[in-house]
N, CA and C atoms as an extended XYZ file, in Angstrom:
561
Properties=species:S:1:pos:R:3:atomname:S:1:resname:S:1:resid:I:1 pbc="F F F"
N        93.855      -76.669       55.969 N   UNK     1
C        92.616      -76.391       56.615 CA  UNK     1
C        92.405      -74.899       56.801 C   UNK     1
N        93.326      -74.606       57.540 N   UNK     2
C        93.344      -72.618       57.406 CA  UNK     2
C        93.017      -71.917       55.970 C   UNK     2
N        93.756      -73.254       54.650 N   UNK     3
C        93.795      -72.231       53.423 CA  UNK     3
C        92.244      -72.297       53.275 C   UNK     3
N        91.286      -73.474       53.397 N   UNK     4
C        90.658      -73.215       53.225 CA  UNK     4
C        89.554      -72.269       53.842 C   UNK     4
N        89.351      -71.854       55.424 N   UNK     5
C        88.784      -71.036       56.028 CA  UNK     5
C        89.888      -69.447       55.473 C   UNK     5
N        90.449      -69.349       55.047 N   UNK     6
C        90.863      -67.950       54.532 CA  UNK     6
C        90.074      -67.816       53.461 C   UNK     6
N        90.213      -68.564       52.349 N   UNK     7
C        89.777      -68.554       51.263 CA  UNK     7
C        88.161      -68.620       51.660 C   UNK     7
N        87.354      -69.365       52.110 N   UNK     8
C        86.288      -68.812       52.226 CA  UNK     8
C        85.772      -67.701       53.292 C   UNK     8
N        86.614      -67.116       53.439 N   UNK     9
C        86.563      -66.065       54.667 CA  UNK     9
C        86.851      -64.480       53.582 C   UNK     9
N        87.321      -65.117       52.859 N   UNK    10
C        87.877      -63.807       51.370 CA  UNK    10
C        86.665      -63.607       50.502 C   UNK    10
N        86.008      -64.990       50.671 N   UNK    11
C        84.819      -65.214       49.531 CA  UNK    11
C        83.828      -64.453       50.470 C   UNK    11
N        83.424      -64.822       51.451 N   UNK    12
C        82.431      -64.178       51.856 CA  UNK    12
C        82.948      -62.275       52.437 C   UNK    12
N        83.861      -61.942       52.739 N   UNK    13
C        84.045      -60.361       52.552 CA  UNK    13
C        83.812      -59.837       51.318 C   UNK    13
N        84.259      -60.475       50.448 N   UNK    14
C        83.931      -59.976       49.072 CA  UNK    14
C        82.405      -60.218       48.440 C   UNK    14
N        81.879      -60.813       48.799 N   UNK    15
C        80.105      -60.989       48.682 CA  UNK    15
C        79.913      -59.531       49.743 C   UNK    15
N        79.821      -59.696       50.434 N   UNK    16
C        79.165      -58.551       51.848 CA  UNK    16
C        79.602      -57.225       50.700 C   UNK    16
N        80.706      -57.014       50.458 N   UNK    17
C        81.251      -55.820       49.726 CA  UNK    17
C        80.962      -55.611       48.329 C   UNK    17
N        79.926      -56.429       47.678 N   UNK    18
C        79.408      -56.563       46.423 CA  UNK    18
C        77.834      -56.219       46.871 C   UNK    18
N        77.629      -56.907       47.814 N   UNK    19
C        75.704      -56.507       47.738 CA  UNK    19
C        76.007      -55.415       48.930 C   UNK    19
N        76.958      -54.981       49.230 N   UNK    20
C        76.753      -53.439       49.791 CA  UNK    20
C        76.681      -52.583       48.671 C   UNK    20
N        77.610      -52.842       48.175 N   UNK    21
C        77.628      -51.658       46.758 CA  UNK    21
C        76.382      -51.296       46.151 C   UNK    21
N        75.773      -52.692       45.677 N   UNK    22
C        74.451      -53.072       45.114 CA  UNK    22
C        73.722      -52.522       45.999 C   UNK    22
N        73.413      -52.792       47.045 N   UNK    23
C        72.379      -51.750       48.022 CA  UNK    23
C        72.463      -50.581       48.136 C   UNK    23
N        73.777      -49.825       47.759 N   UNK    24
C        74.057      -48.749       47.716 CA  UNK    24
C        73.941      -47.741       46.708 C   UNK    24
N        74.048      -48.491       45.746 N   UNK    25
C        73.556      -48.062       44.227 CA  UNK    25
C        72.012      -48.075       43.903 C   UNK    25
N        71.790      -49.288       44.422 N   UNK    26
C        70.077      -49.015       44.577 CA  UNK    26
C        69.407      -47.925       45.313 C   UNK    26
N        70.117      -47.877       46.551 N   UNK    27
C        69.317      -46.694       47.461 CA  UNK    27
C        69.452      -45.105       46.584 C   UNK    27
N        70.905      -44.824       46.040 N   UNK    28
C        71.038      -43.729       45.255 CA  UNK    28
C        70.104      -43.650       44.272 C   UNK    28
N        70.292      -44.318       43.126 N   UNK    29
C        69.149      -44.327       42.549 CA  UNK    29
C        68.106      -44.169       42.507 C   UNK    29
N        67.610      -45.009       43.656 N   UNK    30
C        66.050      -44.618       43.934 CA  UNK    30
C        65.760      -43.311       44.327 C   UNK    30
N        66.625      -43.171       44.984 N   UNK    31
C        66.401      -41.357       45.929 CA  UNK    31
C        66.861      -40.865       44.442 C   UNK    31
N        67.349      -40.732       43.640 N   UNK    32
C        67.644      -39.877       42.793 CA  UNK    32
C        66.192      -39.907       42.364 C   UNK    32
N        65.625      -41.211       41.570 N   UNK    33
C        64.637      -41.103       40.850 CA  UNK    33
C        63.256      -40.523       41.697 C   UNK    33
N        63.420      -40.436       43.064 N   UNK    34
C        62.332      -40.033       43.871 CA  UNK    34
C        62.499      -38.318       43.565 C   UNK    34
N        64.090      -37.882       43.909 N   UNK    35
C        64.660      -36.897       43.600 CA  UNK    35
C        63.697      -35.922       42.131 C   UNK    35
N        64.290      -35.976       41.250 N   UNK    36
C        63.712      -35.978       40.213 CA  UNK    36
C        62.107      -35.915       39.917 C   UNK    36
N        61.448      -37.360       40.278 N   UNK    37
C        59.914      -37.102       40.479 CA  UNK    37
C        59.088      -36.099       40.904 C   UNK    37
N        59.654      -36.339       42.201 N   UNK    38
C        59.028      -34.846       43.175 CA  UNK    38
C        59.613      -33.543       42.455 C   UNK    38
N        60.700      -33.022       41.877 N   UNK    39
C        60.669      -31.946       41.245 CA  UNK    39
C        59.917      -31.881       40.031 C   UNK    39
N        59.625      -32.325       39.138 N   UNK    40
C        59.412      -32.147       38.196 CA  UNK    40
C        57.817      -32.202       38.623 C   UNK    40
N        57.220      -33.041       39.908 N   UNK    41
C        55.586      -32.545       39.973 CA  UNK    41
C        55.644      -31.237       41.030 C   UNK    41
N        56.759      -31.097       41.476 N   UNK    42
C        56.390      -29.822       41.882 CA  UNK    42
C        56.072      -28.276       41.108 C   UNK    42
N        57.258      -28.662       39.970 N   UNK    43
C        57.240      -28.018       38.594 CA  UNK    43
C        56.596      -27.608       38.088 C   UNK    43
N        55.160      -28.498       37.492 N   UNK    44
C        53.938      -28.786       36.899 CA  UNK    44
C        53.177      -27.789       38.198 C   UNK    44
N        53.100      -28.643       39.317 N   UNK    45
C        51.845      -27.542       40.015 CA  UNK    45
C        52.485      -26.165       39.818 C   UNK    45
N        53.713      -25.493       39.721 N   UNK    46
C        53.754      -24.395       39.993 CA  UNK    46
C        53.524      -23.633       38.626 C   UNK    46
N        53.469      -24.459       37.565 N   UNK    47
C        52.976      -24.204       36.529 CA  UNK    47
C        51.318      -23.797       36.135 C   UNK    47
N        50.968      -24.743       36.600 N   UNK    48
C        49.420      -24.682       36.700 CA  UNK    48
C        49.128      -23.395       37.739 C   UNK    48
N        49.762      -23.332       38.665 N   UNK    49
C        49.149      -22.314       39.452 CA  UNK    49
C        49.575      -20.633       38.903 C   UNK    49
N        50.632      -20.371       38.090 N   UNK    50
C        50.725      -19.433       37.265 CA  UNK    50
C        49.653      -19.083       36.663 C   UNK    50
N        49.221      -20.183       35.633 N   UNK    51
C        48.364      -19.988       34.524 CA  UNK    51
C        47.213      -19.658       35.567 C   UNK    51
N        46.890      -19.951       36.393 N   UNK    52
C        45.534      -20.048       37.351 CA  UNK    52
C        45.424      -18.566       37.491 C   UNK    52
N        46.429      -17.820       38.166 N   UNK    53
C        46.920      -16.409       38.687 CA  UNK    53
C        46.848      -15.834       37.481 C   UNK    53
N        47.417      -15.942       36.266 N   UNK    54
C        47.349      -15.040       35.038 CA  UNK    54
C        45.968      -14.612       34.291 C   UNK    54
N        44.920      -16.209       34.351 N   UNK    55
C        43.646      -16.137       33.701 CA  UNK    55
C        42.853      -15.407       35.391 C   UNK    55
N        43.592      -15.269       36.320 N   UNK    56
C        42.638      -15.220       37.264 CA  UNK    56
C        42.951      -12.898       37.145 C   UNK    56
N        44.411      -12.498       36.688 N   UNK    57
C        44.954      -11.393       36.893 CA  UNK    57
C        43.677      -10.590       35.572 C   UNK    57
N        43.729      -11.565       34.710 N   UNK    58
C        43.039      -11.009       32.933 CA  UNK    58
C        41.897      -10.526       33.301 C   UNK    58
N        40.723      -11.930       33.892 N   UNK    59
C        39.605      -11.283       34.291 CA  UNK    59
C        39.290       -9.781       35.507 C   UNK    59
N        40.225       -9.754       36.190 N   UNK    60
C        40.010       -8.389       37.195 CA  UNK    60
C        40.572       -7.619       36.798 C   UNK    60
N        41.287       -7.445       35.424 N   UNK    61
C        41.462       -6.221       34.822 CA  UNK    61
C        40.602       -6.114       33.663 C   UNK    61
N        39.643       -6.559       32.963 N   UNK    62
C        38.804       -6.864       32.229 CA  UNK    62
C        37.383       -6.072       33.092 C   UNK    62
N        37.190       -6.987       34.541 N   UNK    63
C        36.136       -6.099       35.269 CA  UNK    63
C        36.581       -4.706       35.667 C   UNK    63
N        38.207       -4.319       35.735 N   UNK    64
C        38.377       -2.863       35.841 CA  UNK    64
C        37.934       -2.127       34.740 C   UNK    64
N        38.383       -3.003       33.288 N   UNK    65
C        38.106       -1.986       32.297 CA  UNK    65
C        36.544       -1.455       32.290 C   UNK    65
N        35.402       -2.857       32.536 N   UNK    66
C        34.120       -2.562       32.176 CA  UNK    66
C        33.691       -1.223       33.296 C   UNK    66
N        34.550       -1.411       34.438 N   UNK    67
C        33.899       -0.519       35.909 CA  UNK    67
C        34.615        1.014       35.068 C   UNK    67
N        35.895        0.971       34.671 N   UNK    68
C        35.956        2.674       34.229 CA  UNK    68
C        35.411        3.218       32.987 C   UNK    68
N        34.977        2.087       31.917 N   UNK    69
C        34.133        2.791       31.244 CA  UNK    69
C        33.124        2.879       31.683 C   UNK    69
N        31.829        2.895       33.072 N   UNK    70
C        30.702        2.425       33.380 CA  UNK    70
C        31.422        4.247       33.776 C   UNK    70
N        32.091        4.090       35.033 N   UNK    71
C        32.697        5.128       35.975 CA  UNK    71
C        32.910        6.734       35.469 C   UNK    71
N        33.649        6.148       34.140 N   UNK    72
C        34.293        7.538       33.664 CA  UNK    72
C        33.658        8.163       32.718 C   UNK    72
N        32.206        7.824       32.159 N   UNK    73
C        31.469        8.049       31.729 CA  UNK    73
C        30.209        9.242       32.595 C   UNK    73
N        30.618        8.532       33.833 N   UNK    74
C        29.373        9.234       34.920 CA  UNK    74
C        28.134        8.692       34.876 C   UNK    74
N        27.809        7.458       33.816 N   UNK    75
C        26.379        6.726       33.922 CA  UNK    75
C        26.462        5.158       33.780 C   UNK    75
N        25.419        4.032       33.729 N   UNK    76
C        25.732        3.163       33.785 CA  UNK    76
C        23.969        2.755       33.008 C   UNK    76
N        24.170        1.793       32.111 N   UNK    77
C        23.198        1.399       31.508 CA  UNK    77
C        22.462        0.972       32.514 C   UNK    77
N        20.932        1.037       32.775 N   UNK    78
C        19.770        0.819       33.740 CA  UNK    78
C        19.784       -0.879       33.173 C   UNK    78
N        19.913       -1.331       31.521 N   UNK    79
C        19.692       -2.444       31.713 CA  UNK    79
C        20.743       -3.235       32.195 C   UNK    79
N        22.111       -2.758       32.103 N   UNK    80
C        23.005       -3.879       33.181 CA  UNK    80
C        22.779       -4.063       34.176 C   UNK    80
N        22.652       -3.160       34.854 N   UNK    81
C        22.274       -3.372       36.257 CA  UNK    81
C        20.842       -4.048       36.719 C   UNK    81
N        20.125       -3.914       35.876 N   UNK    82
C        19.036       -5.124       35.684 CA  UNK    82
C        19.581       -6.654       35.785 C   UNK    82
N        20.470       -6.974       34.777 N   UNK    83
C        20.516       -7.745       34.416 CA  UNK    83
C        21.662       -8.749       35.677 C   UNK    83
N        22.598       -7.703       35.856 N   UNK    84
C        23.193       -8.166       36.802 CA  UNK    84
C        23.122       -8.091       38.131 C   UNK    84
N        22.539       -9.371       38.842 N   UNK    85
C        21.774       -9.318       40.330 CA  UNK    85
C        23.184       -9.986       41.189 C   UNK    85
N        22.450       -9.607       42.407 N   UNK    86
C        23.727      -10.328       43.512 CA  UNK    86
C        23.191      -11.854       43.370 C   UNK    86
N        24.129      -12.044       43.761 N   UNK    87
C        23.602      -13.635       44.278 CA  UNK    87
C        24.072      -14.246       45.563 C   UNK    87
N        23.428      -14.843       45.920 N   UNK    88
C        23.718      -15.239       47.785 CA  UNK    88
C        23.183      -14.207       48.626 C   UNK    88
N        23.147      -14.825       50.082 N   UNK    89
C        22.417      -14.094       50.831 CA  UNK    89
C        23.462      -12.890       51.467 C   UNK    89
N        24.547      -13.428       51.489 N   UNK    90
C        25.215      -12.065       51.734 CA  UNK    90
C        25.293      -10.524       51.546 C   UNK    90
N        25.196       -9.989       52.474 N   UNK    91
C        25.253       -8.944       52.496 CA  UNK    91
C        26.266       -7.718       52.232 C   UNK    91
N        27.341       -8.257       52.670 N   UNK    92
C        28.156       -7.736       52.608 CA  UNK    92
C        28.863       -7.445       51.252 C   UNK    92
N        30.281       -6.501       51.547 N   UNK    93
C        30.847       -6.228       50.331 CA  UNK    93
C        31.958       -6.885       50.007 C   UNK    93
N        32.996       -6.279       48.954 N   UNK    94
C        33.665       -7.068       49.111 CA  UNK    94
C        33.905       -8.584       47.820 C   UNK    94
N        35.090       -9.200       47.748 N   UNK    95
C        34.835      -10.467       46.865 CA  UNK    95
C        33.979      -11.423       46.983 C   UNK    95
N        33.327      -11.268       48.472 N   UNK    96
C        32.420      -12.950       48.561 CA  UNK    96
C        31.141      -12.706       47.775 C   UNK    96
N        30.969      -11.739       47.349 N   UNK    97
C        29.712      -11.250       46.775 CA  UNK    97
C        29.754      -11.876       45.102 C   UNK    97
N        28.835      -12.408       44.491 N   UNK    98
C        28.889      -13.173       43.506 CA  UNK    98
C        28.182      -12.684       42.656 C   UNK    98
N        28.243      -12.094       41.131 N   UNK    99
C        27.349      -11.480       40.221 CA  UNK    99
C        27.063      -12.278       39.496 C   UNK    99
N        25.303      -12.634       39.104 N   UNK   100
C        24.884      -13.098       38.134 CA  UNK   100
C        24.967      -12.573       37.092 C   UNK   100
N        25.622      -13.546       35.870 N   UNK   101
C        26.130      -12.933       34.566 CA  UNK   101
C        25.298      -13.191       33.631 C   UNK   101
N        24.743      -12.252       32.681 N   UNK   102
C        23.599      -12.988       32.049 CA  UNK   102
C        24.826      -11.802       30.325 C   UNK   102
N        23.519      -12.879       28.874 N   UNK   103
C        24.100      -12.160       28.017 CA  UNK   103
C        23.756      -10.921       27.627 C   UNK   103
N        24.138      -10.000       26.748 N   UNK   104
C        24.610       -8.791       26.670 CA  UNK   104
C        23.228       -8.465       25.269 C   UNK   104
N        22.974      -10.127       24.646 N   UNK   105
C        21.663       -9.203       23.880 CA  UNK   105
C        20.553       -8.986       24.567 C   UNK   105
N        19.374       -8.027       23.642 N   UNK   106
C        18.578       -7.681       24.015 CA  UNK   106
C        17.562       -8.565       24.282 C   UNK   106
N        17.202       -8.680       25.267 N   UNK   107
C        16.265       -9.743       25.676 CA  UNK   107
C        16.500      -10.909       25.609 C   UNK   107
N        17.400      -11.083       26.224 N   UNK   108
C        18.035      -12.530       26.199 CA  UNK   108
C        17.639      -12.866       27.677 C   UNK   108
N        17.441      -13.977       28.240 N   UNK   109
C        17.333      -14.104       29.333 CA  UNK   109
C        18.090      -15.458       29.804 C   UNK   109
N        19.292      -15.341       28.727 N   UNK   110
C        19.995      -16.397       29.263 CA  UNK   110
C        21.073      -16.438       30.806 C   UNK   110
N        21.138      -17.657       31.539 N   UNK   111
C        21.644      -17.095       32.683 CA  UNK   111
C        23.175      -17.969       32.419 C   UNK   111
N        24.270      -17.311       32.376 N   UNK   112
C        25.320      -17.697       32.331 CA  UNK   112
C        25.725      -18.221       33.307 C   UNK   112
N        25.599      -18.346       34.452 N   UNK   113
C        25.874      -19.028       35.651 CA  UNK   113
C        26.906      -20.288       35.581 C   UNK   113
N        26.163      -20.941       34.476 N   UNK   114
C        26.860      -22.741       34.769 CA  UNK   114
C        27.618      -22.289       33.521 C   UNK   114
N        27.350      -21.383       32.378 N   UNK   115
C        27.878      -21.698       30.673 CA  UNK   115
C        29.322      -21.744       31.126 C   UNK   115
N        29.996      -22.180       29.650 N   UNK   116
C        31.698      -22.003       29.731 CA  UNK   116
C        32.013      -20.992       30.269 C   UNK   116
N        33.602      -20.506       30.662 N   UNK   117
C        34.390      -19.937       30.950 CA  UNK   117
C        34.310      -18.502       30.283 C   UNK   117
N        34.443      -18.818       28.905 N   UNK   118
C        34.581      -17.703       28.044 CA  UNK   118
C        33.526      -17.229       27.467 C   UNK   118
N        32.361      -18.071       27.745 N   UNK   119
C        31.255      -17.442       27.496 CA  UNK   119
C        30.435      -16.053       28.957 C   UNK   119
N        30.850      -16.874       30.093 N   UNK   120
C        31.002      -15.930       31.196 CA  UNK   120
C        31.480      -14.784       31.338 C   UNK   120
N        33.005      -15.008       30.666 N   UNK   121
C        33.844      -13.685       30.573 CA  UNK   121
C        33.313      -12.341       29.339 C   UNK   121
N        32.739      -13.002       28.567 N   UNK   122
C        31.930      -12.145       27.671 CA  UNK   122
C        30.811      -11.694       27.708 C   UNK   122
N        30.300      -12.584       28.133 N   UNK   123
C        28.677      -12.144       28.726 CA  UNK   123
C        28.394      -12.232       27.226 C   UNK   123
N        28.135      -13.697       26.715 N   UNK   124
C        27.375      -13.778       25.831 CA  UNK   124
C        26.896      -15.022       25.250 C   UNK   124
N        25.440      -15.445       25.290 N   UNK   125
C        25.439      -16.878       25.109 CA  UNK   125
C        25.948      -17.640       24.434 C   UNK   125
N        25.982      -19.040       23.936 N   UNK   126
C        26.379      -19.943       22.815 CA  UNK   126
C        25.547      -19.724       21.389 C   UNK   126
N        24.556      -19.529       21.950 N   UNK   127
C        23.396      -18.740       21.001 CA  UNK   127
C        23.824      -17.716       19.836 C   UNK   127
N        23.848      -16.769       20.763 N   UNK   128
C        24.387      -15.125       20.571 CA  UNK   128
C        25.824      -14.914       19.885 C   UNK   128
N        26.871      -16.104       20.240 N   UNK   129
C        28.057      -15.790       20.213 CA  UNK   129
C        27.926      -16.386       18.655 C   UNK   129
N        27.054      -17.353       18.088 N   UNK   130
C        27.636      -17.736       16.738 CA  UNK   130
C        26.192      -17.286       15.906 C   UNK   130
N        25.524      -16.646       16.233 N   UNK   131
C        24.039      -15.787       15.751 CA  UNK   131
C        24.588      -14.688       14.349 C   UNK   131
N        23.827      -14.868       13.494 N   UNK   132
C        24.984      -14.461       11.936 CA  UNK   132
C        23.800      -12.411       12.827 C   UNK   132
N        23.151      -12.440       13.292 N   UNK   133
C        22.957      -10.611       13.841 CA  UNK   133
C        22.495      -10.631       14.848 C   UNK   133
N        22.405      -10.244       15.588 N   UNK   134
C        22.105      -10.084       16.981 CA  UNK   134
C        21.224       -8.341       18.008 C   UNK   134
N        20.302       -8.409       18.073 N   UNK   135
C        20.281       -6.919       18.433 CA  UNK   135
C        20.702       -6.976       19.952 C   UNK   135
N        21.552       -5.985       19.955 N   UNK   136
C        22.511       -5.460       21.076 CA  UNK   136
C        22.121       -3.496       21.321 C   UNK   136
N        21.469       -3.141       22.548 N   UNK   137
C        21.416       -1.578       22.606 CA  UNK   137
C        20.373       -1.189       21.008 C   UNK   137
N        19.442       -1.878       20.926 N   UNK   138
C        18.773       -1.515       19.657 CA  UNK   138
C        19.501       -1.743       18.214 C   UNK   138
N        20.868       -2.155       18.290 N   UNK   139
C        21.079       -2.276       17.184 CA  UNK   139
C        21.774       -3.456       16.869 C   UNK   139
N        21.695       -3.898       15.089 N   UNK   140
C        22.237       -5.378       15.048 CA  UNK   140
C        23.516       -4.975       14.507 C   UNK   140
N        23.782       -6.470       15.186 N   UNK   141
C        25.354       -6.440       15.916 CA  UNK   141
C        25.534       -8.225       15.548 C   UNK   141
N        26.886       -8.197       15.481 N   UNK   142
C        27.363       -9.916       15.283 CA  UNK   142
C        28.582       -9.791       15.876 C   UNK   142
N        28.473      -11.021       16.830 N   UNK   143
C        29.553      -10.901       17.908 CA  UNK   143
C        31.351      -11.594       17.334 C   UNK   143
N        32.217      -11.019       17.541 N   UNK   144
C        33.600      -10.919       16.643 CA  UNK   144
C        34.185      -12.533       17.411 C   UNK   144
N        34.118      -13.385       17.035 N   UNK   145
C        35.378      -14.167       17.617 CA  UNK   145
C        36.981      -13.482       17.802 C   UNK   145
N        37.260      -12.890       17.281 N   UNK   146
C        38.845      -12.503       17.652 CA  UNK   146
C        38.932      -11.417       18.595 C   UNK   146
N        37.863      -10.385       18.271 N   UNK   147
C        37.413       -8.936       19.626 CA  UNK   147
C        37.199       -9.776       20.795 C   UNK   147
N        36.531      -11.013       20.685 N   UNK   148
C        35.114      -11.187       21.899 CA  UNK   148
C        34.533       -9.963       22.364 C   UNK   148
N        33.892       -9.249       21.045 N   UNK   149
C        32.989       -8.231       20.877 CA  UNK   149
C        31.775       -7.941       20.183 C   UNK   149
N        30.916       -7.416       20.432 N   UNK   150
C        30.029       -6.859       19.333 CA  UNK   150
C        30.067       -6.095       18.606 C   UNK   150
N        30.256       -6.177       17.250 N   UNK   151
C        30.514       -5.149       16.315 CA  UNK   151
C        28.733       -5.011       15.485 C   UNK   151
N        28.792       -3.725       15.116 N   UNK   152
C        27.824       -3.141       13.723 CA  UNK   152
C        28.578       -4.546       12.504 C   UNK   152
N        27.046       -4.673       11.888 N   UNK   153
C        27.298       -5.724       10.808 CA  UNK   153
C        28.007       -5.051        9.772 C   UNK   153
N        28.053       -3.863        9.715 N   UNK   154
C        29.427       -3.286        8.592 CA  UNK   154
C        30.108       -3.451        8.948 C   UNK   154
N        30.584       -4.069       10.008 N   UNK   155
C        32.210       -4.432       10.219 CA  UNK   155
C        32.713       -5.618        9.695 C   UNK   155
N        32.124       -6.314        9.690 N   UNK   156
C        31.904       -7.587        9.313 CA  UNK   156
C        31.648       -8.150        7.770 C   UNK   156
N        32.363       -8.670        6.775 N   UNK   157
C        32.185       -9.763        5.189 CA  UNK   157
C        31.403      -10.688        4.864 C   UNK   157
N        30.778      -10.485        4.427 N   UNK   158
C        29.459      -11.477        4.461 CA  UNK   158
C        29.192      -12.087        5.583 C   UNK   158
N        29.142      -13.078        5.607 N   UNK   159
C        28.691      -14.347        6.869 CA  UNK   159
C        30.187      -14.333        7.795 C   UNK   159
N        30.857      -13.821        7.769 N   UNK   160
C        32.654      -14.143        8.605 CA  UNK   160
C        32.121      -13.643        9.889 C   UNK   160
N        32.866      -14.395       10.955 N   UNK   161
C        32.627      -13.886       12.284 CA  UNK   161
C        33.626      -13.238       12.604 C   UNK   161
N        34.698      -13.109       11.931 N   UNK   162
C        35.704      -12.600       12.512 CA  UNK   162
C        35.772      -10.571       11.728 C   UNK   162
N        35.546       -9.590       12.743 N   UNK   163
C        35.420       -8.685       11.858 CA  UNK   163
C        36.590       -8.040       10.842 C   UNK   163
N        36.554       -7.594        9.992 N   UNK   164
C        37.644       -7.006        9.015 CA  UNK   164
C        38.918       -6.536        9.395 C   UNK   164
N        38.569       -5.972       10.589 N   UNK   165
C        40.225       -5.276       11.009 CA  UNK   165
C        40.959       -6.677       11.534 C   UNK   165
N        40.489       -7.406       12.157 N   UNK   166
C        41.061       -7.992       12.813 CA  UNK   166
C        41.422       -9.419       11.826 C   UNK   166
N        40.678       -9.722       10.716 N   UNK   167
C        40.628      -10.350        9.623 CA  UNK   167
C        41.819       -9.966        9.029 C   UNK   167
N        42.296       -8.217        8.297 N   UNK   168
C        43.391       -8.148        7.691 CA  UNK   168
C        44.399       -8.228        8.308 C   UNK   168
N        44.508       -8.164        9.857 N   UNK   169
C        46.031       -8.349       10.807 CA  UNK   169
C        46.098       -9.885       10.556 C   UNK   169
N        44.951      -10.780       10.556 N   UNK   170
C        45.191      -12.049       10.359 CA  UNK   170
C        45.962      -12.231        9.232 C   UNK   170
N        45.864      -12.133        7.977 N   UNK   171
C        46.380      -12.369        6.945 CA  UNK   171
C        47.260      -11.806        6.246 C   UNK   171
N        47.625      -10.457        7.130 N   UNK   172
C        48.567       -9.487        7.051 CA  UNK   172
C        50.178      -10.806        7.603 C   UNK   172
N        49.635      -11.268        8.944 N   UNK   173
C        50.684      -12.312        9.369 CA  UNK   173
C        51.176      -13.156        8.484 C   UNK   173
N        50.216      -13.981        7.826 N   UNK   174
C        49.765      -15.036        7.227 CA  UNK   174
C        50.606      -14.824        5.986 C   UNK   174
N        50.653      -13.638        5.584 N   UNK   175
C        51.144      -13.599        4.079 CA  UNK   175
C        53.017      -13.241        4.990 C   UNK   175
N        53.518      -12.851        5.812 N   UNK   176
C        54.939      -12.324        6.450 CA  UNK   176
C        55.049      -13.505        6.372 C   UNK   176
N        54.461      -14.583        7.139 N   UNK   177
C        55.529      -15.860        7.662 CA  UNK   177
C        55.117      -16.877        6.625 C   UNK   177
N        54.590      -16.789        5.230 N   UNK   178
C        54.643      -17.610        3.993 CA  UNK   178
C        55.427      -17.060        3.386 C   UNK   178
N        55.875      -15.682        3.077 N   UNK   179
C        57.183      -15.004        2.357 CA  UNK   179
C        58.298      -15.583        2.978 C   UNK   179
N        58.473      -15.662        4.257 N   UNK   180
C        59.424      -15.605        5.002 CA  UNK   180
C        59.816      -17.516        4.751 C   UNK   180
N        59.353      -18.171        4.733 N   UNK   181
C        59.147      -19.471        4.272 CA  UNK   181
C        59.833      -19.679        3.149 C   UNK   181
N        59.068      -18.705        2.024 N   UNK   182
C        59.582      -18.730        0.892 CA  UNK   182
C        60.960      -18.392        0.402 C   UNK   182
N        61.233      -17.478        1.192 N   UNK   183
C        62.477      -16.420        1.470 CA  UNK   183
C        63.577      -18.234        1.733 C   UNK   183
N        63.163      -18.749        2.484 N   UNK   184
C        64.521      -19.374        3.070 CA  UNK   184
C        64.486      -20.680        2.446 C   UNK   184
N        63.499      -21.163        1.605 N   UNK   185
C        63.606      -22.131        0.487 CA  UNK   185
C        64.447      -21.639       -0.445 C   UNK   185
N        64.643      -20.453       -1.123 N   UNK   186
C        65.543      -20.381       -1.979 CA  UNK   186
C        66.703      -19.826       -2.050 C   UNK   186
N        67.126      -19.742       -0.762 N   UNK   187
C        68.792      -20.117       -0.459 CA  UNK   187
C        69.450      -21.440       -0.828 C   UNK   187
């Protein structure tokens, strides 16, 4: 009678000490995999918020460049400053102050406000930006996809948007890392 209350007295310590383990392995686990989760989205936001800070660092050195060529010149085109109004009622100075961005051709009266990103940053419509000439300051001009500039149409190969200098660095590459290709095929 005892053997048998030992023996099931052995059986059940050894159950209790099996789904402890099991509960125990589960709880690790899970916290690991919670572990893990939460880093890797913490990861990501701190990722995203880099890129945020970097495209956010580009543009305010972009508005430095336009302010010291405006600055170091000693004048400032009458039509930018036309073109670019405050916006909001604020008065004050300072970042809260918001500039309406309009494009850069002549008589354009497009208002960039809502356009893309990079059309903002250029100040130049969707229009304008793929327009085979454009008059810019009285003269025609076709805007560079690779500058995000306006160049004189002598800069520019027939119909290509991309202008020449920046065309032969393209293919200047283009032809290094197809040699270089080639180079290690015939080893």
């Amino acid at each position: 009678m005892w053997s048998s209350h030992i023996i099931l007295l052995l059986f059940f310590t050894l159950f209790i000490k099996v789904c402890s383990f099991l509960l125990a392995s589960y709880l690790l686990f899970s916290s690991f995999y919670l572990l893990i989760f939460y880093l890797f989205l913490d990861m990501e936001t701190s990722k995203a918020e880099g890129k945020r800070s970097l495209k956010e660092i580009e543009d305010e050195e972009e508005e430095e460049d336009d302010e010291d060529l405006a600055g170091g010149l000693g004048f400032v085109d009458d039509d930018k400053i036309k073109k670019k109004g405050k916006r909001g009622s604020n008065g004050g100075g300072g970042s809260s102050q918001m500039l309406m961005v309009s494009c850069q051709a002549d008589n354009c009266t497009s208002d960039l406000t809502d356009a893309k990103r990079y059309h903002r940053r250029h100040k130049v419509c969707e229009l304008h930006a793929k327009a085979p000439f454009v008059p810019v300051n009285g003269h025609q001009q076709r805007f560079c996809q690779q500058c995000s500039r306006f160049h004189d149409l002598s800069e520019f190969d027939d119909s290509k948007r991309s202008c020449r200098r920046r065309l032969a660095g393209h293919n200047e590459r283009r032809r290094k890392s197809s040699a270089e290709c080639q180079g290690e095929g015939s080893n």
